[in-house]
XYZ file of C-alpha atoms in Angstrom:
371
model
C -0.538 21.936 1.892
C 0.355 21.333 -1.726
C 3.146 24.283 -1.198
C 4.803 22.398 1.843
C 4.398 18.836 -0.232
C 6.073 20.308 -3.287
C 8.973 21.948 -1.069
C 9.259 18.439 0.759
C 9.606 17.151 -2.749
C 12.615 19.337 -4.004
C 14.618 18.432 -0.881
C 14.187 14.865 -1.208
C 15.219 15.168 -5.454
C 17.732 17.943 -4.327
C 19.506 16.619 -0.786
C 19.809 20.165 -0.094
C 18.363 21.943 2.540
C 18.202 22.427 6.462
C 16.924 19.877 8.557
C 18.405 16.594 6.978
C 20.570 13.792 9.268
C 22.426 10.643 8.535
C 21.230 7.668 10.609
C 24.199 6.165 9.858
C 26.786 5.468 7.264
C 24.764 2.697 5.868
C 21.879 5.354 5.838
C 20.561 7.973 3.054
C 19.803 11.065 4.620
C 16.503 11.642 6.094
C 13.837 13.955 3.923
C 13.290 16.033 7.170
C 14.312 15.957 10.828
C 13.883 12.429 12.794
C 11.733 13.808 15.277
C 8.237 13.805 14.423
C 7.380 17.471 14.348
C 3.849 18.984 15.885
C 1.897 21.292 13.452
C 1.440 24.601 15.059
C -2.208 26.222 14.765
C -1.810 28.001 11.492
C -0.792 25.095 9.628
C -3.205 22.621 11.253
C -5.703 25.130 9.925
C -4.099 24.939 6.387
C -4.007 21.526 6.651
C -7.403 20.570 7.123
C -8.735 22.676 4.500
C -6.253 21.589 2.029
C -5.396 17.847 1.042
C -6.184 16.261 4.005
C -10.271 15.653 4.255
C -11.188 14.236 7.772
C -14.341 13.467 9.629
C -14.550 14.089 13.387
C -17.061 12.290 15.795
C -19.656 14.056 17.655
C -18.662 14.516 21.046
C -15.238 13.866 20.958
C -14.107 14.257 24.275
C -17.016 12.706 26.003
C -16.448 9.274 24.466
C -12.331 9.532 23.946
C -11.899 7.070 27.059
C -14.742 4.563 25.115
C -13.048 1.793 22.488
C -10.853 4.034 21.228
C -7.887 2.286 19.219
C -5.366 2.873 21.822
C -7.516 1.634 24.296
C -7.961 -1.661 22.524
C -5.644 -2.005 19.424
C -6.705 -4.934 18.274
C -10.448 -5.653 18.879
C -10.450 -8.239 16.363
C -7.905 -11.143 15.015
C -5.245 -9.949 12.427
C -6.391 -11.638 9.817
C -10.672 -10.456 9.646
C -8.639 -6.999 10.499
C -6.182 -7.126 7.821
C -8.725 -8.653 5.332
C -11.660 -6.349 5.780
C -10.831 -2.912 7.490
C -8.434 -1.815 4.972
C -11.224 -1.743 2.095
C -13.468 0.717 3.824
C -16.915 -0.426 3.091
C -16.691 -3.300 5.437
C -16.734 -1.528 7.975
C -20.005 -1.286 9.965
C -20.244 2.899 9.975
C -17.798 5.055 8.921
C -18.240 8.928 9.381
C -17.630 10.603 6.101
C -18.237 14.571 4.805
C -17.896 15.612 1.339
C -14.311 17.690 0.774
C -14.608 18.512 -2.593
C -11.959 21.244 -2.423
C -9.564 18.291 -0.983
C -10.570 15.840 -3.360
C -9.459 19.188 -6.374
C -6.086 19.970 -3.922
C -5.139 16.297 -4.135
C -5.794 15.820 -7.775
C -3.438 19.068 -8.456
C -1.041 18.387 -6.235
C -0.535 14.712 -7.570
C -0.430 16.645 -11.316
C 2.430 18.793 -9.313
C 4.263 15.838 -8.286
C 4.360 13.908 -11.619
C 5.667 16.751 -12.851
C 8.481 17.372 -10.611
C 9.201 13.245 -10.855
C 9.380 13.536 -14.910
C 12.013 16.293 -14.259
C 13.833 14.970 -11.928
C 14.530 11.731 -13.501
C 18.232 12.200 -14.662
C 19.610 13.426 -10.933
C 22.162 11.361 -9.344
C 20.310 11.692 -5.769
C 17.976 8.371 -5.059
C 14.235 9.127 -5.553
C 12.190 8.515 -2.909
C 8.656 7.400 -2.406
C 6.249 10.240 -0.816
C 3.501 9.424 1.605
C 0.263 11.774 1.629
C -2.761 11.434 3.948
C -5.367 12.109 1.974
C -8.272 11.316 4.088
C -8.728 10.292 7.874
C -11.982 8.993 8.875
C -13.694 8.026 12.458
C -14.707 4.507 11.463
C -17.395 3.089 14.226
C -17.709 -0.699 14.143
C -19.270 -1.451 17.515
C -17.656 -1.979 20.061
C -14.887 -0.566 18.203
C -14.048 3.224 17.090
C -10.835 3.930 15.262
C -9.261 6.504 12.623
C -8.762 4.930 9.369
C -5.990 6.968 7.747
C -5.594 6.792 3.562
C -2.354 7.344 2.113
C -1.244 8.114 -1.038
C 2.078 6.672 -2.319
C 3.894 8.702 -4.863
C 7.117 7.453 -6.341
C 8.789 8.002 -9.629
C 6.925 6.698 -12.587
C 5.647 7.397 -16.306
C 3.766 10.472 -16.380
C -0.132 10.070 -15.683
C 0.409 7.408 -13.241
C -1.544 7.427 -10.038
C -0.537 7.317 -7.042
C -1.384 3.610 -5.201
C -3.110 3.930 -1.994
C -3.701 2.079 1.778
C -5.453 2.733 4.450
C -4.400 1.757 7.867
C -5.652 2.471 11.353
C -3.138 3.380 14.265
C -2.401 -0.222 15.296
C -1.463 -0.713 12.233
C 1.360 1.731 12.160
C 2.216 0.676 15.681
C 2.228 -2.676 14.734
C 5.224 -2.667 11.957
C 6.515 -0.198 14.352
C 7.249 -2.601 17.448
C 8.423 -5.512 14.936
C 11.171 -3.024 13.278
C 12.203 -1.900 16.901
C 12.805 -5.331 17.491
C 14.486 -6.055 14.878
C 16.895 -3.181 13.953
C 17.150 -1.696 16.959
C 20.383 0.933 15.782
C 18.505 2.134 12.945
C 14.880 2.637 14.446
C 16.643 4.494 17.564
C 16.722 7.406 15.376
C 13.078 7.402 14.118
C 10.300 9.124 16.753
C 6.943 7.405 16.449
C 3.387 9.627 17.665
C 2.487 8.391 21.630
C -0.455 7.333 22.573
C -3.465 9.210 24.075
C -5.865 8.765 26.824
C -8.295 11.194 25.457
C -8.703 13.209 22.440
C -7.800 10.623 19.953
C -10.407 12.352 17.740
C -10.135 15.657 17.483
C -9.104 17.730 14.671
C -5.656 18.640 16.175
C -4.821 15.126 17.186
C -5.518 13.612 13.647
C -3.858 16.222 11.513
C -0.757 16.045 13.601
C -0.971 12.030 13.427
C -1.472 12.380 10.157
C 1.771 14.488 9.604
C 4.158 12.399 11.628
C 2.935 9.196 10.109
C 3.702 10.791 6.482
C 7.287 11.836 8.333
C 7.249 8.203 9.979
C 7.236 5.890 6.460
C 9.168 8.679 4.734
C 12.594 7.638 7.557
C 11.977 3.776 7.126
C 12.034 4.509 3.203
C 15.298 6.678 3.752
C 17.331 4.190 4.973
C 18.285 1.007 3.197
C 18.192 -1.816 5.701
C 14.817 -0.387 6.745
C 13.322 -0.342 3.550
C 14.094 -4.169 2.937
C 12.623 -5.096 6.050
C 9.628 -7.929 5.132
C 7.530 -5.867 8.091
C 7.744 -2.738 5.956
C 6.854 -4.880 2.617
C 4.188 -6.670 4.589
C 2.555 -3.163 5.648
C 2.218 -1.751 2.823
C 1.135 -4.978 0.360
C -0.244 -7.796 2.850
C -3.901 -6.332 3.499
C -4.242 -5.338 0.188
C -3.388 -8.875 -0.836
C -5.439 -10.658 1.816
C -8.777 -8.337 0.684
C -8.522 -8.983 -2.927
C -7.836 -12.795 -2.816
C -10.768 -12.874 -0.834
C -13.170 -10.929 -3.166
C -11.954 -13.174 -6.022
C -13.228 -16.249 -4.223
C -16.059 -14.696 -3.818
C -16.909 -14.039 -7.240
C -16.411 -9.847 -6.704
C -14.289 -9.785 -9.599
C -14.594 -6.175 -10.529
C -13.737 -4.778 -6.578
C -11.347 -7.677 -6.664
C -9.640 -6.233 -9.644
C -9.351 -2.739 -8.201
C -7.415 -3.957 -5.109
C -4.822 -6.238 -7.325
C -4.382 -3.757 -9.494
C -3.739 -1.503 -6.916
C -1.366 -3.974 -4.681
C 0.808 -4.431 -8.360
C 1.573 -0.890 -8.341
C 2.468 -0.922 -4.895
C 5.043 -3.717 -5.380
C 6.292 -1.885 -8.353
C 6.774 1.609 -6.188
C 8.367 -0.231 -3.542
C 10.761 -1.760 -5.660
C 12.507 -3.886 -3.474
C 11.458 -7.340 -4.618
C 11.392 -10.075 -1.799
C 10.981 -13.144 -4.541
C 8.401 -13.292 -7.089
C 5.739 -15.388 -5.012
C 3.453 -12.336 -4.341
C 4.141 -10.669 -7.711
C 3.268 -13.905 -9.401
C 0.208 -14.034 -7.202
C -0.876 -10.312 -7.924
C -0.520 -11.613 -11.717
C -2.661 -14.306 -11.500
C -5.617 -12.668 -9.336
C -5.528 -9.465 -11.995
C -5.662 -12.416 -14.642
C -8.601 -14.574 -13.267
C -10.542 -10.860 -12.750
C -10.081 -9.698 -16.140
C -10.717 -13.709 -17.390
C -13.920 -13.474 -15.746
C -14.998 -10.100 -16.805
C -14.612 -10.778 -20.396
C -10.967 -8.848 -20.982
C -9.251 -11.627 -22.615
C -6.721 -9.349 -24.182
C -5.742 -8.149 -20.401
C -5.338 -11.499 -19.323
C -3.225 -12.809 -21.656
C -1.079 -9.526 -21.054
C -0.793 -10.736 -17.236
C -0.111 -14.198 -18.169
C 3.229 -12.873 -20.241
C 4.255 -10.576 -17.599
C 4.269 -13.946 -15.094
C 6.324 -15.798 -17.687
C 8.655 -13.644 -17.877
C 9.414 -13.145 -14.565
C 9.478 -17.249 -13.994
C 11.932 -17.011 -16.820
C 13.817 -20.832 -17.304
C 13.905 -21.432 -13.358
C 13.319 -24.060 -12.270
C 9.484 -25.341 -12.149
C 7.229 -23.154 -9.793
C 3.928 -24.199 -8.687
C 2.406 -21.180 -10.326
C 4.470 -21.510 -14.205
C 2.030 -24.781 -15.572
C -1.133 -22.844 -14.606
C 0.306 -19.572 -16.514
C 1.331 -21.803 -19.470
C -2.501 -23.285 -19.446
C -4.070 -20.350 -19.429
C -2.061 -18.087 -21.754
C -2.277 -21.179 -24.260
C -6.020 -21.014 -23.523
C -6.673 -17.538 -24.044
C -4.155 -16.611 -27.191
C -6.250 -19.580 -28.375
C -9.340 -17.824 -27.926
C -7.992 -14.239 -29.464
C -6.112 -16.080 -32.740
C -2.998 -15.243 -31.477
C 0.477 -17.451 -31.600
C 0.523 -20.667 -28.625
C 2.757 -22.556 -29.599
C 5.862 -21.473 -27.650
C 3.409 -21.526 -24.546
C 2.146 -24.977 -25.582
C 5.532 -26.880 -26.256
C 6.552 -25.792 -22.359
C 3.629 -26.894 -21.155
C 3.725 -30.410 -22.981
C 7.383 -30.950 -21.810
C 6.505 -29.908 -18.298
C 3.777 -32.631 -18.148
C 5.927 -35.357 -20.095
C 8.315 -34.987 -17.775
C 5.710 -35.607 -14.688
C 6.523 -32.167 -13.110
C 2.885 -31.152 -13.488
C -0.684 -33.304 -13.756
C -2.678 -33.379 -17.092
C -4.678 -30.646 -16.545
C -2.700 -28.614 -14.399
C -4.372 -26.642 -11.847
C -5.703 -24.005 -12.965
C -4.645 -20.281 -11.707
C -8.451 -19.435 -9.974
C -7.883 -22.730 -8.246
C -3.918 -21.678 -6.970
C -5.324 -18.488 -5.949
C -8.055 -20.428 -3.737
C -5.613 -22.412 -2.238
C -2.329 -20.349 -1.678
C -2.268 -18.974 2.387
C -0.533 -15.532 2.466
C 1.603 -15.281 5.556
């Protein structure tokens, strides 16, 4: 598996290779072939014993026609979905086994990747992210029964980084797939997306090869530029993540909170097409509050400066008093120089554009709705 990743990889640094097409003369070329290619029965073998861990349920084919994900792709609203699947111990039962070989492929082959990314970083051909299901699990949450895939996303980066990760269930990927067709219908002509099944939506053959072509699936959108813009593909791969760990910071779960915004910043920053700086301002201030709360001023203050500077000298946003507050708050607290912070802050309130005391950021992250 690691062999086929790495040889993925040096066509996508390269541009070389057989198997590449244009979608257009707006688009880069693809990585691979636009059709979403089938395993044969040696590599599914390789697969599954190689990166990819899954769990299979017991009797698959007896209780394939039985709230399977195709059969009902969206057993509950988007927004419970969105905000609890994603994080994996929500979920009522999910049917796990132990792949510590995987677990040792992955960890190499992200070491492999790095590598190839820190050579790589002075060609002239655009880098692109990689996708890598790591995982696919049989999730039962009566009445429902779904696959929960986990991806890895690997993009260029300093060395040691690790790769972000989602997990998303088929209706997910079927999802952003019907709003892109409807939307850029030229460019998503080109790009083949796995059918649905009546039966054996569990078995080992039918999850590695869904596995495969959604890897093959996010690696076309990412390949061409209109695609990769799209606030549907954005949306995917941030939105849950978003939704879960606002809601674990209202909840006071500020160390699982701080995983998830920590995880959704490096997502933005691997994505790299920036649609504003709303949600990176928001993933500031929820990494912020979490490290506030579990007694990591230093951290904190760090966030608060990277906010700053991307709110720059624009014009007042909602979010810029609450940053000045707290970063005059906490360099108070570590001895450290506030009174750059402090003199924006006063103006800001003398000339009425904010209340004495602002609000602070825990009380903006309560409030602000994420569409």
């Amino acid at each position: 598996m690691a062999s086929r990743l790495l040889h993925r990889l040096r066509h996508a640094l390269t541009g070389d290779g057989p198997g590449e097409a244009a979608a257009g003369p707006e688009a880069e070329q693809f990585p691979e072939s636009s059709e979403l290619e089938d395993d044969d029965a040696e590599g599914l073998s390789s697969r599954l014993s190689g990166t990819l861990s899954f769990t299979s349920a017991e009797d698959d084919e007896d209780q394939d026609d039985e709230d399977d994900e195709e059969a009902d792709p969206d057993p509950l609203p988007d927004g419970d979905r969105e905000a609890g699947e994603d994080a994996g111990p929500s979920c009522a039962h999910a049917e796990r086994s132990p792949a510590p070989d995987g677990q040792r492929g992955s960890q190499l082959l992200t070491r492999q990747l790095q590598d190839f990314w820190k050579k790589s970083r002075n060609t002239l051909v655009p880098q692109r992210l990689l996708f890598e299901v790591t995982s696919a699990n049989v999730v039962k949450d009566p009445p429902s029964k779904y696959v929960l895939y986990t991806l890895a996303v690997m993009g260029p980066g300093p060395p040691g980084r690790q790769p972000a990760q989602i997990s998303r269930r088929y209706s997910d990927f079927e999802r952003l797939h019907r709003n892109l067709q409807r939307q850029f219908r030229g460019p998503m002509a080109a790009i083949s997306f796995p059918r649905k099944r009546l039966r054996r939506n569990f078995t080992a053959e039918t999850i590695a090869r869904r596995s495969r072509a959604f890897e093959q699936f996010l690696g076309h959108l990412q390949a061409v530029p209109e695609l990769r813009q799209a606030p549907d593909l954005q949306d995917f791969f941030v939105l849950p993540e978003l939704r879960r760990a606002q809601s674990l910071t209202c909840t006071g779960l500020y160390r699982e909170a701080l995983a998830l915004w920590a995880n959704a910043w490096q997502l933005q920053a691997q994505l790299g097409v920036p649609l504003g700086p709303d949600r990176p301002l928001l993933t500031l201030a929820g990494l912020a509050v979490c490290h506030q709360e579990l007694e990591d001023p230093g951290e904190a203050r760090a966030c608060c400066e990277k906010a700053l500077q991307l709110l720059g000298d624009k014009s007042p946003h909602p979010f810029l008093a609450p940053f000045l507050e707290a970063h005059v708050r906490l360099s108070w607290h570590l001895g450290l120089d506030k009174h750059q912070s402090e003199a924006r802050l006063q103006a800001l309130q003398e000339a009425g554009l904010t209340p004495t005391p602002p609000p602070s950021l825990k009380e903006l992250l309560i409030k602000e709705v994420l569409d």
